[in-house]
XYZ file of C-alpha atoms in Angstrom:
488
model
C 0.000 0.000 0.000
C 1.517 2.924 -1.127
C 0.770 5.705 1.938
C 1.699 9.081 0.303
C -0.281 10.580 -2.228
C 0.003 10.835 -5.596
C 1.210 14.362 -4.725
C 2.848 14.932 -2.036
C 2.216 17.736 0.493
C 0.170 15.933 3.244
C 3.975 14.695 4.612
C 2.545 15.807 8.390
C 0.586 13.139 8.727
C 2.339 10.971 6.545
C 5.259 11.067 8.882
C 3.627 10.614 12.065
C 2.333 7.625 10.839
C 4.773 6.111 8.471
C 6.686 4.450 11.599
C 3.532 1.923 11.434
C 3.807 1.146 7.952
C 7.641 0.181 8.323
C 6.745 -2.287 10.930
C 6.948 -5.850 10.173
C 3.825 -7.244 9.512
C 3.662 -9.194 12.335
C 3.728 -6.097 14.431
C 1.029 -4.402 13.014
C -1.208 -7.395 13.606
C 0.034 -7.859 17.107
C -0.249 -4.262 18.301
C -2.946 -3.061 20.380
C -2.355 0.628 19.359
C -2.838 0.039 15.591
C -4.637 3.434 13.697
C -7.740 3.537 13.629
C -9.267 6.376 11.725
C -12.631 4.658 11.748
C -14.465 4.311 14.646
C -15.088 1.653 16.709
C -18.782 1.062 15.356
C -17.643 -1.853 13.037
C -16.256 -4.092 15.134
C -13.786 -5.677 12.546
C -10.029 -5.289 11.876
C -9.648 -4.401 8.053
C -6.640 -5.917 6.397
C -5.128 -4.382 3.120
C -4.870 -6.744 0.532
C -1.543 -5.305 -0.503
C 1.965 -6.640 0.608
C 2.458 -3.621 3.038
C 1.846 -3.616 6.473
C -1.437 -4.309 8.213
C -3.476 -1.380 9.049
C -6.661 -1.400 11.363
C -8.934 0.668 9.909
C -12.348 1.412 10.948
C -15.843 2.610 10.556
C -19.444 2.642 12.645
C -19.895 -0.662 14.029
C -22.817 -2.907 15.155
C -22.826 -1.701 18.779
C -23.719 -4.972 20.963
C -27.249 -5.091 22.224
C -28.290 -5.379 25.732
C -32.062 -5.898 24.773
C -34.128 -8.851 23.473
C -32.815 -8.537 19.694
C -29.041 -9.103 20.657
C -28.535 -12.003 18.672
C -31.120 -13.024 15.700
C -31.550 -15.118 12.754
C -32.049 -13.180 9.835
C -35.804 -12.515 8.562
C -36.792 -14.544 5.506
C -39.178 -11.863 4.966
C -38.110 -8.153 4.843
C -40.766 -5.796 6.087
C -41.812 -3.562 3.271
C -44.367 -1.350 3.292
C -47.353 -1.645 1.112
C -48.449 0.582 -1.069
C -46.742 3.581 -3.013
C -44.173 5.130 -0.864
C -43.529 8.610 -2.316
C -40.777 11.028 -0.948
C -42.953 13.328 1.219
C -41.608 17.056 1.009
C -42.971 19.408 3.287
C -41.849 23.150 4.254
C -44.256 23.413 6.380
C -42.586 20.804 8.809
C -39.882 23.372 9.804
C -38.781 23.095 13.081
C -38.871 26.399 15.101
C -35.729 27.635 16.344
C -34.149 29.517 19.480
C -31.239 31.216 17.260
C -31.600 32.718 14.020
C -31.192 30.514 11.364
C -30.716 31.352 7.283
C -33.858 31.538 5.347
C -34.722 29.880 2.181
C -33.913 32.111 -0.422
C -32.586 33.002 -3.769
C -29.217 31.179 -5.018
C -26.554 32.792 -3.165
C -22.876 33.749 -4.637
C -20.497 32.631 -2.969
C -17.630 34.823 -1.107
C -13.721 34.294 -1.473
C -13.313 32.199 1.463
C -16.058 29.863 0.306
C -14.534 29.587 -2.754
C -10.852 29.108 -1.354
C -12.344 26.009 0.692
C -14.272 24.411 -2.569
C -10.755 24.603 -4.590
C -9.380 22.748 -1.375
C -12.220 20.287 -0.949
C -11.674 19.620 -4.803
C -7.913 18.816 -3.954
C -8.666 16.190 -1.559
C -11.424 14.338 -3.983
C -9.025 14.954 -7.077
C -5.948 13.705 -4.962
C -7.762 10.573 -3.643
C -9.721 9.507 -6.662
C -9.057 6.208 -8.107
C -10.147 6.053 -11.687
C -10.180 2.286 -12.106
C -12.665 1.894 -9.554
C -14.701 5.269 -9.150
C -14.205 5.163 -5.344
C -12.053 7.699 -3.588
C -9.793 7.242 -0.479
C -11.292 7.570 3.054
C -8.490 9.115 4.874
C -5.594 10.785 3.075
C -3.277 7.719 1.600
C -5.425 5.119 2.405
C -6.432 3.275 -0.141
C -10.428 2.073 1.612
C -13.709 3.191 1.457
C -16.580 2.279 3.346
C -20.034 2.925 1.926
C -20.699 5.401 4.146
C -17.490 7.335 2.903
C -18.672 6.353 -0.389
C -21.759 8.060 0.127
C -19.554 10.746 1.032
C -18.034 10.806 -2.165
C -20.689 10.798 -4.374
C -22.173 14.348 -2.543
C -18.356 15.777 -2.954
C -18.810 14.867 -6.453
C -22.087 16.072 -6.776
C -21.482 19.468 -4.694
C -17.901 19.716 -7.100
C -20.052 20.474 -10.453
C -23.082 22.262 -8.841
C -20.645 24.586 -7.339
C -19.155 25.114 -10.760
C -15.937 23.039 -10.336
C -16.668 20.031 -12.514
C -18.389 19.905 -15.775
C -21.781 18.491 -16.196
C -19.388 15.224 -18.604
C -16.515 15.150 -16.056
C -19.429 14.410 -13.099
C -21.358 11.736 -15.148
C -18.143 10.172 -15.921
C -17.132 9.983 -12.724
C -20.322 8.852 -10.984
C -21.010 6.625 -13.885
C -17.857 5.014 -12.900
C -18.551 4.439 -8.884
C -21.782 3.410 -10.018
C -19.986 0.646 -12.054
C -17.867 -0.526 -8.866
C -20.951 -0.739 -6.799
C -23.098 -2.914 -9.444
C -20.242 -5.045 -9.772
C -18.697 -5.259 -5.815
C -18.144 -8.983 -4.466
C -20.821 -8.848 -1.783
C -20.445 -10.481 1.678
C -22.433 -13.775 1.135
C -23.802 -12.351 -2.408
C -25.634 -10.323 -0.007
C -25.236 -6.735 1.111
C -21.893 -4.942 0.166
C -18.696 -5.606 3.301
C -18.442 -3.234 5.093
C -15.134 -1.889 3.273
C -13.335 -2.324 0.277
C -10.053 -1.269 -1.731
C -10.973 1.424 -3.738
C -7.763 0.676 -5.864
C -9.473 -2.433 -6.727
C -12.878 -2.615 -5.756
C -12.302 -5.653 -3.870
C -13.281 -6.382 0.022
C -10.997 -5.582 2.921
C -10.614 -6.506 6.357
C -10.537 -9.355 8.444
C -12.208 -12.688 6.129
C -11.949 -10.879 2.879
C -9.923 -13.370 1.164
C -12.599 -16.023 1.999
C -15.739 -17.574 0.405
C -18.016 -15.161 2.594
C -16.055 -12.305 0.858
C -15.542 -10.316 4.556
C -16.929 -9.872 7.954
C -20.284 -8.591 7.192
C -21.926 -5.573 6.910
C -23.296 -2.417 8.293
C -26.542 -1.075 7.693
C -25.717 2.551 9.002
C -23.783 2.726 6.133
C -25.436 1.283 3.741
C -28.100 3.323 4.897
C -26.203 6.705 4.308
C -25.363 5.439 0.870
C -28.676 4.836 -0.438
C -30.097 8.350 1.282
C -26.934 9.925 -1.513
C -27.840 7.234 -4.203
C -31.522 8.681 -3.996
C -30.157 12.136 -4.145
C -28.118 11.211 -7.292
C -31.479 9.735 -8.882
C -32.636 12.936 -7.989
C -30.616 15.046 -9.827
C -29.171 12.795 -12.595
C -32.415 11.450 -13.656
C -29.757 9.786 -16.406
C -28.523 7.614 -14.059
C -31.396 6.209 -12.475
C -31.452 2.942 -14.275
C -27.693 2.247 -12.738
C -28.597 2.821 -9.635
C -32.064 0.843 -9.591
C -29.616 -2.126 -10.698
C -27.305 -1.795 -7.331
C -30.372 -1.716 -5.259
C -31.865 -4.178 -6.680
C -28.611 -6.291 -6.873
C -28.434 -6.086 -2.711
C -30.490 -7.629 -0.429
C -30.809 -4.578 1.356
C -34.412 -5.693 3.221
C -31.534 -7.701 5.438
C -30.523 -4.680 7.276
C -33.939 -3.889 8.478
C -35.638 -6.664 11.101
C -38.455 -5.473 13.580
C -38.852 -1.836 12.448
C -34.916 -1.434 13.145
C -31.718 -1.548 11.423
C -29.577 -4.672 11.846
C -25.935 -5.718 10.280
C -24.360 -8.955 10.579
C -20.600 -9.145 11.935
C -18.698 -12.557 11.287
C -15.545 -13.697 13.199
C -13.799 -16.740 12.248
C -16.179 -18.739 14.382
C -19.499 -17.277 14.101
C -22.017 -14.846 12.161
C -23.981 -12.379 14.510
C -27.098 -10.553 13.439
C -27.707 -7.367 15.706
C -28.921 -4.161 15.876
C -27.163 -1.302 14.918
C -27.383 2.399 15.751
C -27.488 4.399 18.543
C -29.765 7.828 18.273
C -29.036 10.382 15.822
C -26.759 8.387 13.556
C -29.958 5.266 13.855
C -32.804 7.884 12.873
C -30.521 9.361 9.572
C -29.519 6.022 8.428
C -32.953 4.783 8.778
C -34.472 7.089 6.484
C -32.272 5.595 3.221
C -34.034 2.401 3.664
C -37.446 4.044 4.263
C -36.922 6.299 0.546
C -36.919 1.893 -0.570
C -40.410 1.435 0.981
C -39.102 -0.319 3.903
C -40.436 0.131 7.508
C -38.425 1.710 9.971
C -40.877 2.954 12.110
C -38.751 1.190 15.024
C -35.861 3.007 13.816
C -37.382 6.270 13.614
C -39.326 5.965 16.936
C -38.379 7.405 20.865
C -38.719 3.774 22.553
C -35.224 3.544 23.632
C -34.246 7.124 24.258
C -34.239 9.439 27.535
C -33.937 12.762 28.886
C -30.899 14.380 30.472
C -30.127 17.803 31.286
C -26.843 18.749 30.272
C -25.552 22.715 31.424
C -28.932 23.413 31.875
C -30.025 21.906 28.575
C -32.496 18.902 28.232
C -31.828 16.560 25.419
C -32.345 13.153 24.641
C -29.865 10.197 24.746
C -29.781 6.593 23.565
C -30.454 4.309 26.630
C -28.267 1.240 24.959
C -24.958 0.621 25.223
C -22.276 2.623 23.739
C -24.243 5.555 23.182
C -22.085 7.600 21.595
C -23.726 11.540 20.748
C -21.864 13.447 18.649
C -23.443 16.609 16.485
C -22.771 14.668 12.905
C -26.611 13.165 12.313
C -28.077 16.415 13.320
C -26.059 18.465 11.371
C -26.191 15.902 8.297
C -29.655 15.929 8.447
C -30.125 19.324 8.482
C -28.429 20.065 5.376
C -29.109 16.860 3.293
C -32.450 16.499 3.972
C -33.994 19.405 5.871
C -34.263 21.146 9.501
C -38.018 19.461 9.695
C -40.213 19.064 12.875
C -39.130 15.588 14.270
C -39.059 14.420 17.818
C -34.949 13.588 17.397
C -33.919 16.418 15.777
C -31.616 18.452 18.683
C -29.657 20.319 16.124
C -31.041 23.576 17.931
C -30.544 21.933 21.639
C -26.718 20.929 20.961
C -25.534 24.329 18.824
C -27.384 25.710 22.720
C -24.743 23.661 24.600
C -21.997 24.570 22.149
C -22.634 28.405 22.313
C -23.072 28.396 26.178
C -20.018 26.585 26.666
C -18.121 29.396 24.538
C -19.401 31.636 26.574
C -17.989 30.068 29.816
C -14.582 29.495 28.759
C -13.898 31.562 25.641
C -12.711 28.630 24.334
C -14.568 27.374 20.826
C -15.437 23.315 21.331
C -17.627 21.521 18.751
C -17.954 17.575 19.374
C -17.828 15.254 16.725
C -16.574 11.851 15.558
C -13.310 12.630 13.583
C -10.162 10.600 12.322
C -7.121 11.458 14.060
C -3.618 11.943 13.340
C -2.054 10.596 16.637
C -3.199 7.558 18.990
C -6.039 6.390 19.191
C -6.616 7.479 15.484
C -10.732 8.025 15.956
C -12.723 9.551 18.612
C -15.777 9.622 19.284
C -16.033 13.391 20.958
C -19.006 12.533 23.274
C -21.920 15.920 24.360
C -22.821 12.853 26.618
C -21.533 9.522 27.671
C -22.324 6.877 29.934
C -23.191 10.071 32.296
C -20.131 12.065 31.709
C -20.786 15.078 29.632
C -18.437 16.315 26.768
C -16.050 13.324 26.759
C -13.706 12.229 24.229
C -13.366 8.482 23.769
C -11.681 6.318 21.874
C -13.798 3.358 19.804
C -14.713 1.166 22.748
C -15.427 4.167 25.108
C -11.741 4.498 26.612
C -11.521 8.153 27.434
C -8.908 10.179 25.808
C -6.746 12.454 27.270
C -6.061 14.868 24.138
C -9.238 14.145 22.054
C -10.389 16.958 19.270
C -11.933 19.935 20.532
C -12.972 21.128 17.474
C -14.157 19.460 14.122
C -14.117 21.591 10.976
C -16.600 19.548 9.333
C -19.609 20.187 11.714
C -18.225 23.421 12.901
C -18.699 24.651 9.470
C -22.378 22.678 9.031
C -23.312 24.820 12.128
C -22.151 27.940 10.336
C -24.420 27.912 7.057
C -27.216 26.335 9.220
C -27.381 29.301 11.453
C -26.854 33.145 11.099
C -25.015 35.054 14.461
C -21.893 36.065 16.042
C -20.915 32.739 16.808
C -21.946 30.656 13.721
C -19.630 33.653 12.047
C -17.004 32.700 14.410
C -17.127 29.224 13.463
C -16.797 30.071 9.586
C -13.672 32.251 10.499
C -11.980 29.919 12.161
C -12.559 26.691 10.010
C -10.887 29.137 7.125
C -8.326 30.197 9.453
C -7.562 26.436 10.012
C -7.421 25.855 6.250
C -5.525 28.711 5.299
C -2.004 26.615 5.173
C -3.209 23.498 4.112
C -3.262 21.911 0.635
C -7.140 20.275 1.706
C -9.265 21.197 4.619
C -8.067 19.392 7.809
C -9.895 17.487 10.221
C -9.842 20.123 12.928
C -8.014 20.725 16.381
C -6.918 19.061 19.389
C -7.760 20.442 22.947
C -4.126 21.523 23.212
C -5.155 23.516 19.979
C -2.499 21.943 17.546
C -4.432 21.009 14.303
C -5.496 17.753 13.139
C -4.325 16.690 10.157
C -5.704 13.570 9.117
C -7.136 14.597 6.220
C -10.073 12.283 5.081
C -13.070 12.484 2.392
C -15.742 12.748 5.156
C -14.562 16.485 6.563
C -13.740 17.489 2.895
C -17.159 16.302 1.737
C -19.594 17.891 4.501
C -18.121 21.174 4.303
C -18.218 21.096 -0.012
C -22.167 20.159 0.512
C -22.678 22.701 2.770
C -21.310 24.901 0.394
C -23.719 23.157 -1.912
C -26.619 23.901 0.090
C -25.570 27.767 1.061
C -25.595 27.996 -2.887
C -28.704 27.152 -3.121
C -30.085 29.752 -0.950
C -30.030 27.463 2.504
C -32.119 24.973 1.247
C -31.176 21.356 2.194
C -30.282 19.136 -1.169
C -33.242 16.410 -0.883
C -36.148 18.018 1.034
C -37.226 14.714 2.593
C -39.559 12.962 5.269
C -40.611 9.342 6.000
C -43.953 8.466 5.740
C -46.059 9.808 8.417
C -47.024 6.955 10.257
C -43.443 5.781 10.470
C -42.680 8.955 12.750
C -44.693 7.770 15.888
């Protein structure tokens, strides 16, 4: 695996983790300290194919279940719902606000700075593209993609020629491409896609990936974020539709949905486990891909395992299941992709409260998210609320970290086109002021304030849709709602 890019001015990061890649493999395999830009929500080690050294890599995993549904057989039967399902789009289910937020309005110009981050957004995605396979690389010089970063990629694509960058050819060319890759993936049983593959080669990674199953299994979170950016494709590349019907139709993707509720399957070398997967925000987005494919998720979408806590004075709800991990990323995706609407989880307004109140306090700017890293543990999950601890950084597996992010430039610049004050406009300034000496736009800063270079598709993405959507005169890209009686 070759770990710097094809050019070569990320060598930051690319130093402070090139002592890993010189290791023997044996080390790598051995270590308990291996990176991990991915999160701890897949719980699988994934293996490059290549002849370098291991690299743990991961992505959102199937948290394990402490209620009835920890370990099932999958359904014969997917639960679909009858009837036509139509996208349901609805301004009038706006959710009212405590802070100013941008109106709908006009197509908006965009300013220099804007346009200095969407030439460095288009360096990361031109950079990491791999034009065999359509996929780009999830984290600067590493050569995997999950399908949530895949989803990723396909709104950075997207965003690239609606914000001028790209022509109308170059983006059909490329989608048309990833579109190819996904038809034509190896899927994990001749199911549902693994849960990552090399996007040099379009071919499974990870832990079992050289074996008949074809990987470890898969998660529906992602797969659910991909289809939500498959249907917004469809949407605006009518052209395409008949590619992407064919993927959907290829996967089995009524697996990931059992009892109302998403489910993925994780295989070890001795077993297969079927569980539920999702904790609240990041279950409630996901959900609503498989719901735009007429399948219920009224589970999914519904309060039953949430709670209120009040956190610096602020009442929000939190996922009563193990490893609950809260960041601002669902909220803030949501908002943006598919609209700011009147649901029962939607605490966008609650946590940009606790954010603003906390700057306030200690003049200090934090915004909590889940980020790659560029030092040990190599992902965090940067927690509003834990396990009863409030704004706490942890590593995948809930190990608290003592020099976690304080500030992510991806939803710290989400927050900024979503709302309109002092402090949104302080957010702007300093995700530009972060970017300013960078070839792409970084991940964000540590709590010691150094910057956080692990440059990945997923910041570089968010803030180029953003863009995307401030373009458009603040309105979100696919104005979208379940069906109503999935919303209970």
């Amino acid at each position: 695996m070759r770990w710097f890019p094809r050019t070569q001015p990320y060598l930051t990061t690319a130093l402070m983790l090139g002592f890993v890649l010189n290791a023997p493999s044996s080390y790598a395999e051995n270590t308990g300290d291996t990176p991990r830009f991915f999160g701890g929500r897949t719980v699988i080690q994934a293996v490059d194919d290549s002849k370098a050294s291991v690299i743990e890599f991961q992505r959102r995993s199937i948290s394990p279940v402490i209620t009835s549904l920890e370990e099932q057989t999958a359904p014969d039967e997917p639960a679909i719902l009858q009837g036509n399902i139509e996208h349901v789009i609805a301004e009038h289910s706006q959710k009212k606000s405590r802070h100013p937020m941008y109106l709908h309005s006009a197509p908006n110009q965009l300013n220099r700075e804007d346009q200095l981050l969407v030439k460095k957004a288009r360096y990361y995605v031109d950079s990491n593209w791999n034009n065999t396979t359509g996929l780009i690389d999830s984290v600067q010089g590493y050569a995997h993609a999950t399908m949530w970063d895949i989803g990723s990629s396909i709104g950075a694509i997207l965003a690239l020629e609606y914000l001028g960058e790209y022509s109308t050819l170059q983006t059909n060319a490329m989608l048309e491409k990833t579109l190819s890759t996904l038809v034509n993936l190896p899927l994990y049983k001749g199911t549902l896609p693994n849960r990552q593959y090399n996007t040099k080669t379009g071919k499974p990674s990870g832990s079992l990936s050289n074996t008949q199953s074809n990987g470890n299994g898969w998660s529906a979170l992602d797969i659910g974020r991909l289809l939500i950016w498959l249907n917004i494709a469809a949407n605006y590349k009518p052209e395409l539709t008949d590619d992407i019907k064919a993927i959907i139709s290829k996967w089995n993707i009524a697996k990931s949905v059992h009892q109302g509720t998403l489910f993925g399957e994780y295989k070890s070398k001795k077993s297969a486990t079927y569980r539920q997967e999702g904790r609240l925000g990041y279950l409630q987005y996901a959900a609503q891909g498989f719901s735009m494919e007429a399948l219920d998720v009224s589970e999914a979408l519904g309060p039953k395992y949430s709670e209120h806590v009040t956190i610096d004075n602020e009442e929000v709800y939190i996922d009563i299941r193990n490893l609950p991990y809260f960041t601002t990323d669902p909220y803030v995706l949501q908002a943006i992709e598919l609209g700011y609407h009147d649901l029962w989880w939607n605490q966008l307004d609650a946590l940009y409260s606790l954010h603003k109140a906390r700057y306030d306090q200690t003049q200090k700017l934090t915004i909590f998210a889940e980020d790659a890293m560029s030092q040990s543990p190599w992902f965090a999950y940067n927690n509003i609320h834990f396990y009863g601890k409030n704004w706490l950084s942890t590593a995948p597996g809930g190990k608290p970290i003592e020099n976690g992010q304080a500030f992510s430039n991806k939803v710290a610049f989400g927050l900024s086109v979503l709302y309109k004050d002092s402090y949104s406009q302080l957010l702007y300034k300093t995700v530009v002021n972060n970017s300013l000496n960078n070839r792409s736009i970084p991940t964000g800063l540590y709590k010691a304030n150094s910057p956080n270079t692990a440059y990945n598709i997923n910041t570089n993405s968010l803030i180029l849709v953003s863009l995307w959507y401030k373009q458009r005169g603040y309105k979100p890209i696919y104005d979208y709602l379940p069906p109503s009686h999935t919303l209970q």
